[in-house]
PDB file of C-alpha atoms in Angstrom:
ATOM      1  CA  UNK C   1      -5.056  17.418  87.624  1.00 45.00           C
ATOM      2  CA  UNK C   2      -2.247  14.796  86.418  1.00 43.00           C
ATOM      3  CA  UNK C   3       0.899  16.741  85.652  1.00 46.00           C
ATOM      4  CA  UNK C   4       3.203  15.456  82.521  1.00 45.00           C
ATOM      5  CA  UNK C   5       4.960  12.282  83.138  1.00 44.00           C
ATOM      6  CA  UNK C   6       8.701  12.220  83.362  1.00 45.00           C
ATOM      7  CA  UNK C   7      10.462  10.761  80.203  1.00 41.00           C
ATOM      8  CA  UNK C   8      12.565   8.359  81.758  1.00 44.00           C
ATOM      9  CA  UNK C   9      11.562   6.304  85.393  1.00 44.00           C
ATOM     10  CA  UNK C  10      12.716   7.729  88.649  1.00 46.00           C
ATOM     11  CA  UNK C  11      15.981   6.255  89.610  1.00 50.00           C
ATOM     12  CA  UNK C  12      14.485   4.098  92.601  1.00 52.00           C
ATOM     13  CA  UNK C  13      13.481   0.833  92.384  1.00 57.00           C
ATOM     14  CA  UNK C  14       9.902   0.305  90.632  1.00 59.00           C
ATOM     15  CA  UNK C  15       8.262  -2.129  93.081  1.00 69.00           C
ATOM     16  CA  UNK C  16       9.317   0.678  95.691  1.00 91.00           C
ATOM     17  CA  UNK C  17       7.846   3.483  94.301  1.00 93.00           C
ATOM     18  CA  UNK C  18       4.503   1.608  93.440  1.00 95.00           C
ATOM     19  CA  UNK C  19       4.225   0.860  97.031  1.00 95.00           C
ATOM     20  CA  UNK C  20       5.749   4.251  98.470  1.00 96.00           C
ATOM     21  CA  UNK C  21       3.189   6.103  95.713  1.00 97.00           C
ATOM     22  CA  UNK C  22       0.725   3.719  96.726  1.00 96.00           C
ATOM     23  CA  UNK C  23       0.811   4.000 100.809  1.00 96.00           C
ATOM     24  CA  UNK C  24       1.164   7.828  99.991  1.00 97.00           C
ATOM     25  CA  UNK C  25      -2.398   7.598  98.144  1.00 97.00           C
ATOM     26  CA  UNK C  26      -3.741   5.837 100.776  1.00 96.00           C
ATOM     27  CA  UNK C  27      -3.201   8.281 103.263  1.00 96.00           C
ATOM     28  CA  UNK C  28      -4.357  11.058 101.588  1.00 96.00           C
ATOM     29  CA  UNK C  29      -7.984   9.461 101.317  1.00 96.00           C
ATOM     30  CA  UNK C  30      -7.966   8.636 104.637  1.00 94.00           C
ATOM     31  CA  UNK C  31      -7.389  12.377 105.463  1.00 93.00           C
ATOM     32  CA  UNK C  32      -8.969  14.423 102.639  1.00 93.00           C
ATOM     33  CA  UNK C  33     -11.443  11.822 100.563  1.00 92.00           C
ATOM     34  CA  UNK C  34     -11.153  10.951  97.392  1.00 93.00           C
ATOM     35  CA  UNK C  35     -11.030  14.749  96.564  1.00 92.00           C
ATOM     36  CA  UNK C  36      -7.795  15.170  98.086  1.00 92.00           C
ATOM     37  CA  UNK C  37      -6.361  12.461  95.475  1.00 95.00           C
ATOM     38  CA  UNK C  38      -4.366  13.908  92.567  1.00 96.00           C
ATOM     39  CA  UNK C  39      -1.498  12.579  91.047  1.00 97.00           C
ATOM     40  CA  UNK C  40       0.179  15.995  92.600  1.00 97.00           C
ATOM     41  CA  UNK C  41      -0.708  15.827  95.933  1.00 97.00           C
ATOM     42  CA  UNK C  42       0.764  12.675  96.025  1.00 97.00           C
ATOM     43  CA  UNK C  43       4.058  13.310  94.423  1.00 97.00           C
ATOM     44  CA  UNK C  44       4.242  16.227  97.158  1.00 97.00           C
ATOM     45  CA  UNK C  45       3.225  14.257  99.819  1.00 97.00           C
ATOM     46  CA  UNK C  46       5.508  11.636  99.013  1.00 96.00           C
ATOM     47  CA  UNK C  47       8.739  13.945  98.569  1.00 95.00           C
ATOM     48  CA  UNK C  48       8.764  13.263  94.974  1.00 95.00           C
ATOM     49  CA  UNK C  49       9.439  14.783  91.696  1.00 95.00           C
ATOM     50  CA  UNK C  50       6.984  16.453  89.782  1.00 96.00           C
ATOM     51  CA  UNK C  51       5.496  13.859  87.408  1.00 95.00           C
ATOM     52  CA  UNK C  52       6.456  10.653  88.890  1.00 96.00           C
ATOM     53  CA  UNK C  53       3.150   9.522  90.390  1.00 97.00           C
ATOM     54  CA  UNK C  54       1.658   9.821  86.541  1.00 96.00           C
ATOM     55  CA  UNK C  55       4.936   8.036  84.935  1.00 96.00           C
ATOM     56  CA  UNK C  56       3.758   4.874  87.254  1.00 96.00           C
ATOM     57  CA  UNK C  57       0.091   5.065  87.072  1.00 96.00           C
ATOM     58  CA  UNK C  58      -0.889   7.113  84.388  1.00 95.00           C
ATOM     59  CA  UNK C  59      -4.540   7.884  85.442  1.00 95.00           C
ATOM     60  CA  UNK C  60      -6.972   8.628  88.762  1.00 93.00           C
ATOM     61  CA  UNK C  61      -8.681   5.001  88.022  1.00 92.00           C
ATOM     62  CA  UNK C  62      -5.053   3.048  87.539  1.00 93.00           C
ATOM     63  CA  UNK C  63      -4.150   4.837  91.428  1.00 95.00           C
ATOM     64  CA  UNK C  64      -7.358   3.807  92.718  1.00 93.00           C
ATOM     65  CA  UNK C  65      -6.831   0.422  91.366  1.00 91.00           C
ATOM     66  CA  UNK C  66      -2.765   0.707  93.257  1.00 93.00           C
ATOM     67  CA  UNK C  67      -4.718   1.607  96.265  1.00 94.00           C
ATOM     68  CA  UNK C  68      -6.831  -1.487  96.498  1.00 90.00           C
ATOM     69  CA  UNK C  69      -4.137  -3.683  95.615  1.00 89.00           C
ATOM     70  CA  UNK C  70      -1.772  -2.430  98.103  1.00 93.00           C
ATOM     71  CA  UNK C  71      -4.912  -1.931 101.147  1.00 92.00           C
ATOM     72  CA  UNK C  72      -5.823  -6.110 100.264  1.00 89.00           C
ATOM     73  CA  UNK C  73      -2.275  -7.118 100.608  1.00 90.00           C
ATOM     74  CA  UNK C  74      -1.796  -5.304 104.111  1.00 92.00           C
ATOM     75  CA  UNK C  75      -5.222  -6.592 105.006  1.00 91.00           C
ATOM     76  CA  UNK C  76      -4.103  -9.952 104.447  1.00 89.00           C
ATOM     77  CA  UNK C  77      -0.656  -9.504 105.679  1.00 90.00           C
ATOM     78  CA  UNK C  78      -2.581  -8.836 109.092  1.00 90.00           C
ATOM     79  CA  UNK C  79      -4.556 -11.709 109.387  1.00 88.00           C
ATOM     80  CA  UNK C  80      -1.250 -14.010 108.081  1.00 84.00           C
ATOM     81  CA  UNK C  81       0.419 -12.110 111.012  1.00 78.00           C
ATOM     82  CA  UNK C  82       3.070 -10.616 109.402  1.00 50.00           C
ATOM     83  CA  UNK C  83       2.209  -6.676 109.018  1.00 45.00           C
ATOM     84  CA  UNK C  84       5.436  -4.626 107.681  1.00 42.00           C
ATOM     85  CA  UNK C  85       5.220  -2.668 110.561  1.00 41.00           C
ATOM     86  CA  UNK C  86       5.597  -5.153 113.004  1.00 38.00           C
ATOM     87  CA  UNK C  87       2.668  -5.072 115.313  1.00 43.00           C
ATOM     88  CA  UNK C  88      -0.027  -7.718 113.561  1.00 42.00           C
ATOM     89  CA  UNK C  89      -1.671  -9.437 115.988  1.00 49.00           C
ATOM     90  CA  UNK C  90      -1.179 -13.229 116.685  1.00 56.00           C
ATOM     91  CA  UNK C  91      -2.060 -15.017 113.092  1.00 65.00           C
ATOM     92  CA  UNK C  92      -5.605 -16.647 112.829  1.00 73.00           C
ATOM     93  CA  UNK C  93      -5.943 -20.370 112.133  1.00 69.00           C
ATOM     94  CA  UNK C  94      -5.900 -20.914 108.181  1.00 64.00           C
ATOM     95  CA  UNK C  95      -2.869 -18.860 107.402  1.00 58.00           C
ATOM     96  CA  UNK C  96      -0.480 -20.003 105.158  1.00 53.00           C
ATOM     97  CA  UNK C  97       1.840 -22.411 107.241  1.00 51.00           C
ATOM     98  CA  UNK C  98       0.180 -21.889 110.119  1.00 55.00           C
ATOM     99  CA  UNK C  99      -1.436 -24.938 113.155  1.00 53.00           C
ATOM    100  CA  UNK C 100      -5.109 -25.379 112.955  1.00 52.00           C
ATOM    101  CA  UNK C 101      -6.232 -23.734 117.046  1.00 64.00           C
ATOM    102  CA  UNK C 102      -8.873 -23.968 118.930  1.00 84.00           C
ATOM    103  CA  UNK C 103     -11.980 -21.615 119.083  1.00 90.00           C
ATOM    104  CA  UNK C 104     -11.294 -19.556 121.544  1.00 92.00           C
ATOM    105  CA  UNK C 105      -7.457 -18.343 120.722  1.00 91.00           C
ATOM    106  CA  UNK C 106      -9.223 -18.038 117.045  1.00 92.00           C
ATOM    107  CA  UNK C 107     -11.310 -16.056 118.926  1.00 94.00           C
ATOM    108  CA  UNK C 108      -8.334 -13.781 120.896  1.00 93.00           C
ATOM    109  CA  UNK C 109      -6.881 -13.306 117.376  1.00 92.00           C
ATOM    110  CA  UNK C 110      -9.368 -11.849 115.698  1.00 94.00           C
ATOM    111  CA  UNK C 111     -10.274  -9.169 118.375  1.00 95.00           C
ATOM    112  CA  UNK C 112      -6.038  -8.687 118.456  1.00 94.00           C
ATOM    113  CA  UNK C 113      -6.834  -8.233 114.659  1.00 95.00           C
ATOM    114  CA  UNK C 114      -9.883  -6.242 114.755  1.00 96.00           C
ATOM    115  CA  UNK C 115      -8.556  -3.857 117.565  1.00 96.00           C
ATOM    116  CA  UNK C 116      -5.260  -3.216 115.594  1.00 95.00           C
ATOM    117  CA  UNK C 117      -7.933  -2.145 112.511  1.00 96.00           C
ATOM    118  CA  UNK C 118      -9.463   0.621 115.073  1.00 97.00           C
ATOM    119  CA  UNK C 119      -6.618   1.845 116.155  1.00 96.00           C
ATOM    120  CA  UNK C 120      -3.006   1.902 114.619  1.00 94.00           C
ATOM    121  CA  UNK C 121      -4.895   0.457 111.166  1.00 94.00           C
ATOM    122  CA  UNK C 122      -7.593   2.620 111.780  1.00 95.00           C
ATOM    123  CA  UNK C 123      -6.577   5.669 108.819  1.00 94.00           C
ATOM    124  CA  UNK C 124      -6.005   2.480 106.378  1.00 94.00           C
ATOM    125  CA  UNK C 125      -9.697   1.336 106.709  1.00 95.00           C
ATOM    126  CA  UNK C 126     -11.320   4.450 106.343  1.00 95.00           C
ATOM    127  CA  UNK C 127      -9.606   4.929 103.402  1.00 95.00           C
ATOM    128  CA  UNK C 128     -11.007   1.295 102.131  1.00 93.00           C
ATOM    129  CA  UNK C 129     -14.471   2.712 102.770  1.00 94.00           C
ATOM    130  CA  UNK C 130     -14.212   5.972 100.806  1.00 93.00           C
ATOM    131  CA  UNK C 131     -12.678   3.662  97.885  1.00 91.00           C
ATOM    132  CA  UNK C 132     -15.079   0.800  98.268  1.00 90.00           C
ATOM    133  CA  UNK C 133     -17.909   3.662  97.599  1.00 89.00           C
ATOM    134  CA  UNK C 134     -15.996   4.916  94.600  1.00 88.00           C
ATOM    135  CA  UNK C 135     -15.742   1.785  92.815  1.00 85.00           C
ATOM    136  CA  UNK C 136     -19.500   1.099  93.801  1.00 84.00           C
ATOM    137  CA  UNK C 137     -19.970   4.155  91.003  1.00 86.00           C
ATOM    138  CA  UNK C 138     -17.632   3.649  88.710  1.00 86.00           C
ATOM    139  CA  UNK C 139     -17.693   0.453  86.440  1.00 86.00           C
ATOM    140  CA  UNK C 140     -14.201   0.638  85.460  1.00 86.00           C
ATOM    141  CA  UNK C 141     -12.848   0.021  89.038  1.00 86.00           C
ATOM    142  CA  UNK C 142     -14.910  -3.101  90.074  1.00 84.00           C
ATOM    143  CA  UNK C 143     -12.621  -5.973  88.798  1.00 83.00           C
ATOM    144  CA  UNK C 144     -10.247  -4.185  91.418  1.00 80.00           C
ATOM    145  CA  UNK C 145     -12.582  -4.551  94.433  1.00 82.00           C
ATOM    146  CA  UNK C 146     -13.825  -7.455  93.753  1.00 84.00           C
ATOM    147  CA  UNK C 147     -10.354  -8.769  92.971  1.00 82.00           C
ATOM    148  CA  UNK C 148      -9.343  -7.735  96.807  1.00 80.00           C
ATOM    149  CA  UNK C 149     -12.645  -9.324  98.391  1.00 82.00           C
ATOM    150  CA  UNK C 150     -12.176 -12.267  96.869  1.00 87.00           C
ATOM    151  CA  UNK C 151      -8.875 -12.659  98.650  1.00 85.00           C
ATOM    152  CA  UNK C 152     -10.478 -11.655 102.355  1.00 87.00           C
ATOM    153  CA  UNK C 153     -13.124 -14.552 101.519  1.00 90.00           C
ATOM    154  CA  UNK C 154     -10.568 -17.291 100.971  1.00 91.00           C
ATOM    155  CA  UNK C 155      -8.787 -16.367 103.712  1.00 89.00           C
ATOM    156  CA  UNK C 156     -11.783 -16.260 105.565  1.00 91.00           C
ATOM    157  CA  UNK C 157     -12.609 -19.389 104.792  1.00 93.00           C
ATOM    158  CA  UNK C 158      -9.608 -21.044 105.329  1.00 90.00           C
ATOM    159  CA  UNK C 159      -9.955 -19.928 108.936  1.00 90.00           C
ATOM    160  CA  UNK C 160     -13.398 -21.145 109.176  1.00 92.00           C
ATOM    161  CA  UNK C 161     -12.577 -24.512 107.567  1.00 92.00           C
ATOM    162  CA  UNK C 162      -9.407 -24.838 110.281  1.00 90.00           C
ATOM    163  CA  UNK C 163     -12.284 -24.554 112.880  1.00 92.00           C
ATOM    164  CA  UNK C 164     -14.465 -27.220 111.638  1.00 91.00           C
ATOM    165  CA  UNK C 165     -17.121 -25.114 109.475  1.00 91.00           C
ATOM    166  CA  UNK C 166     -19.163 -27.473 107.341  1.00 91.00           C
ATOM    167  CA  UNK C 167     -20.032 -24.863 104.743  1.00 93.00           C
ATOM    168  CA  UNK C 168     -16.381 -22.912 104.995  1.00 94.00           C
ATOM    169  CA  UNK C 169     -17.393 -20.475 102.037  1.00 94.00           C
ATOM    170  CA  UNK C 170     -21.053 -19.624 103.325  1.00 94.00           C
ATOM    171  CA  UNK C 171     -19.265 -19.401 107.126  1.00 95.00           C
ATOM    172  CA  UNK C 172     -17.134 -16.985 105.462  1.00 94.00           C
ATOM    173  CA  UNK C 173     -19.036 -14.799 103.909  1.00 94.00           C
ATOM    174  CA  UNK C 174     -20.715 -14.223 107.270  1.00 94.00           C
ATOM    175  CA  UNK C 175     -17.527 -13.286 109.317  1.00 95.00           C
ATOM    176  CA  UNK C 176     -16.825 -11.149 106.534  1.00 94.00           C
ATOM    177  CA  UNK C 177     -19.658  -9.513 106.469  1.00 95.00           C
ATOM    178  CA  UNK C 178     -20.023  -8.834 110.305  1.00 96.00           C
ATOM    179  CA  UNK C 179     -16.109  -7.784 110.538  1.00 96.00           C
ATOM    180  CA  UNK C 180     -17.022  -5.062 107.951  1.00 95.00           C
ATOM    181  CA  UNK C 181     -20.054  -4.112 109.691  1.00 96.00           C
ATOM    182  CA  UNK C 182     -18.317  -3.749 113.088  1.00 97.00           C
ATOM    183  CA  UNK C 183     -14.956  -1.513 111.392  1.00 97.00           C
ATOM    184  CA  UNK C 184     -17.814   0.935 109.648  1.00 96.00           C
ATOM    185  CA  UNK C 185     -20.043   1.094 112.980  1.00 96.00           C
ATOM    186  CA  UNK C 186     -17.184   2.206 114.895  1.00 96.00           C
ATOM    187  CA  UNK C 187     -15.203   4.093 112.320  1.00 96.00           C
ATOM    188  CA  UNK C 188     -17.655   6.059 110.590  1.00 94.00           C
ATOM    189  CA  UNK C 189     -21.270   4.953 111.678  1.00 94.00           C
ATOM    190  CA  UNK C 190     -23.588   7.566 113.412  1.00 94.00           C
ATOM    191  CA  UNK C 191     -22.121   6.876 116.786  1.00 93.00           C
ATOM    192  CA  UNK C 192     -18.328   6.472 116.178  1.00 93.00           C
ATOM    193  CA  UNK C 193     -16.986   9.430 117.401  1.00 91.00           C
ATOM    194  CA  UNK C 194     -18.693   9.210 121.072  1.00 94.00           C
ATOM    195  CA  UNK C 195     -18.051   5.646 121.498  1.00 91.00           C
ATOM    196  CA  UNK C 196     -15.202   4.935 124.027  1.00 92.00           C
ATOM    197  CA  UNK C 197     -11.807   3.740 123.024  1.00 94.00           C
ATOM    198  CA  UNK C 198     -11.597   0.361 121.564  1.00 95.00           C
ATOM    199  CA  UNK C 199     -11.044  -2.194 124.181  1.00 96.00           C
ATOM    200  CA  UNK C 200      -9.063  -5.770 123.285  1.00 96.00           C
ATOM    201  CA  UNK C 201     -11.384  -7.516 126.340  1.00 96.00           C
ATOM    202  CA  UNK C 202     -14.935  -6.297 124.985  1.00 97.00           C
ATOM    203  CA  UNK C 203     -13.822  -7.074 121.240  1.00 97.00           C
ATOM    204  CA  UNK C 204     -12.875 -10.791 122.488  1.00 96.00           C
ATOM    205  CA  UNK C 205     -16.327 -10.945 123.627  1.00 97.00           C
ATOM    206  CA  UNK C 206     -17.557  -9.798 119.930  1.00 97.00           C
ATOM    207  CA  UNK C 207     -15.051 -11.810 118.232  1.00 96.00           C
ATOM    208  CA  UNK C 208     -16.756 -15.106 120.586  1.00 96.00           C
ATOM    209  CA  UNK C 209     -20.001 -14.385 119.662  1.00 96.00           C
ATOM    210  CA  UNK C 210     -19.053 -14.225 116.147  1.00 96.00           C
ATOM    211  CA  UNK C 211     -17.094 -16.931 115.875  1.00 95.00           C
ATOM    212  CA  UNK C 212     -19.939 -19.154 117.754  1.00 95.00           C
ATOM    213  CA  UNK C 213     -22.510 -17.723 114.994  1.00 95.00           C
ATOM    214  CA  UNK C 214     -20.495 -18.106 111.783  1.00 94.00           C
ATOM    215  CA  UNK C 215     -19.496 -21.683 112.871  1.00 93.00           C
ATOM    216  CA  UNK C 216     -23.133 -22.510 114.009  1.00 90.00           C
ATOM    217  CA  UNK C 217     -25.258 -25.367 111.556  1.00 73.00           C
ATOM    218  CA  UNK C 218     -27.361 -23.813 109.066  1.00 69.00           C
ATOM    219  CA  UNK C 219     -30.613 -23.335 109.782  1.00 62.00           C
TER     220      UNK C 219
END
């Protein structure tokens, strides 16, 4: 249950305590589910007053909505290679500002990419699964997904097109596809927890064979 709002903001800076409120929310899904997301457990989680989760978004659908905002821009930050923390792999071809490579160091970024997502990113993406399923049930958060896959699939196709795809957008949409696939199989598909630790060499491999298929002509 939301508690009461303060009356006046916290004394921090908005944009701070969006994102703080927001990364807090993010772990707690990846931890408890969506049942372990209240506007309290956050503000406790996050060493804040009483209230101020609520003052900034005022109900369970406007956090979601933080949440997906917040898990698309450190998606993306990823793949541009500049993660917060420091430890993004090397940034694929089609980022912002960045040299068009060839196929296979696309190929060694993406499994760079892809193993930081099952292991140090790994908490992040299970919580974009539980809230991907959410908003698959409830109307009123859809804009918000969609609004965050529709970022992944330009980038996506920017990398695609920097590679020589004739059909960047349908490319895309494939890579997409198949890079979801792979996180859920080895997150949270029948056989995650006995698999053995991700290894970068076996994911270049994938990330090839991927590449090779997504760039292929259309049948």
């Amino acid at each position: 249950m939301s508690t009461s709002p303060p009356t006046s903001p916290p004394a921090s800076p908005p944009a701070d305590r969006r994102t703080l409120i927001a990364d807090t929310a993010i772990g707690l899904v990846a931890a408890a589910g969506l049942r372990g997301l209240t506007h309290r457990a956050v503000d406790g989680a996050a060493g804040l007053p009483a209230g101020s989760t609520s003052y900034y978004f005022r109900t369970r659908t406007a956090l979601i909505g933080a949440c997906y905002q917040r898990l698309a821009e450190l998606d993306l930050a990823d793949v541009d290679g500049g993660s917060p923390s420091g430890t993004a792999p090397t940034a694929l071809p089609g980022a912002p500002g960045r040299d068009p490579v060839d196929r296979e160091a696309a190929a060694a970024a993406l499994a760079g990419l892809l193993y930081r997502w099952l292991t140090v990113g790994r908490e992040r993406q299970l919580a974009r699964f539980e809230l991907s399923l959410e908003a698959a049930r409830n109307p009123e958060l859809e804009a918000d997904l969609q609004r965050a896959g529709r970022g992944a699939r330009v980038r996506a196709a920017g990398i695609v097109a920097a590679l020589g795809a004739d059909r960047p957008e349908e490319a895309a949409a494939l890579l997409v596809a198949w890079t979801e696939g792979l996180l859920y199989d080895r997150l949270a598909g029948a056989l995650a927890r006995s698999r053995p630790a991700p290894d970068l060499a076996e994911l270049t491999a994938v990330a090839r064979r991927m590449l090779a298929a997504a760039l292929a002509d259309p049948a």
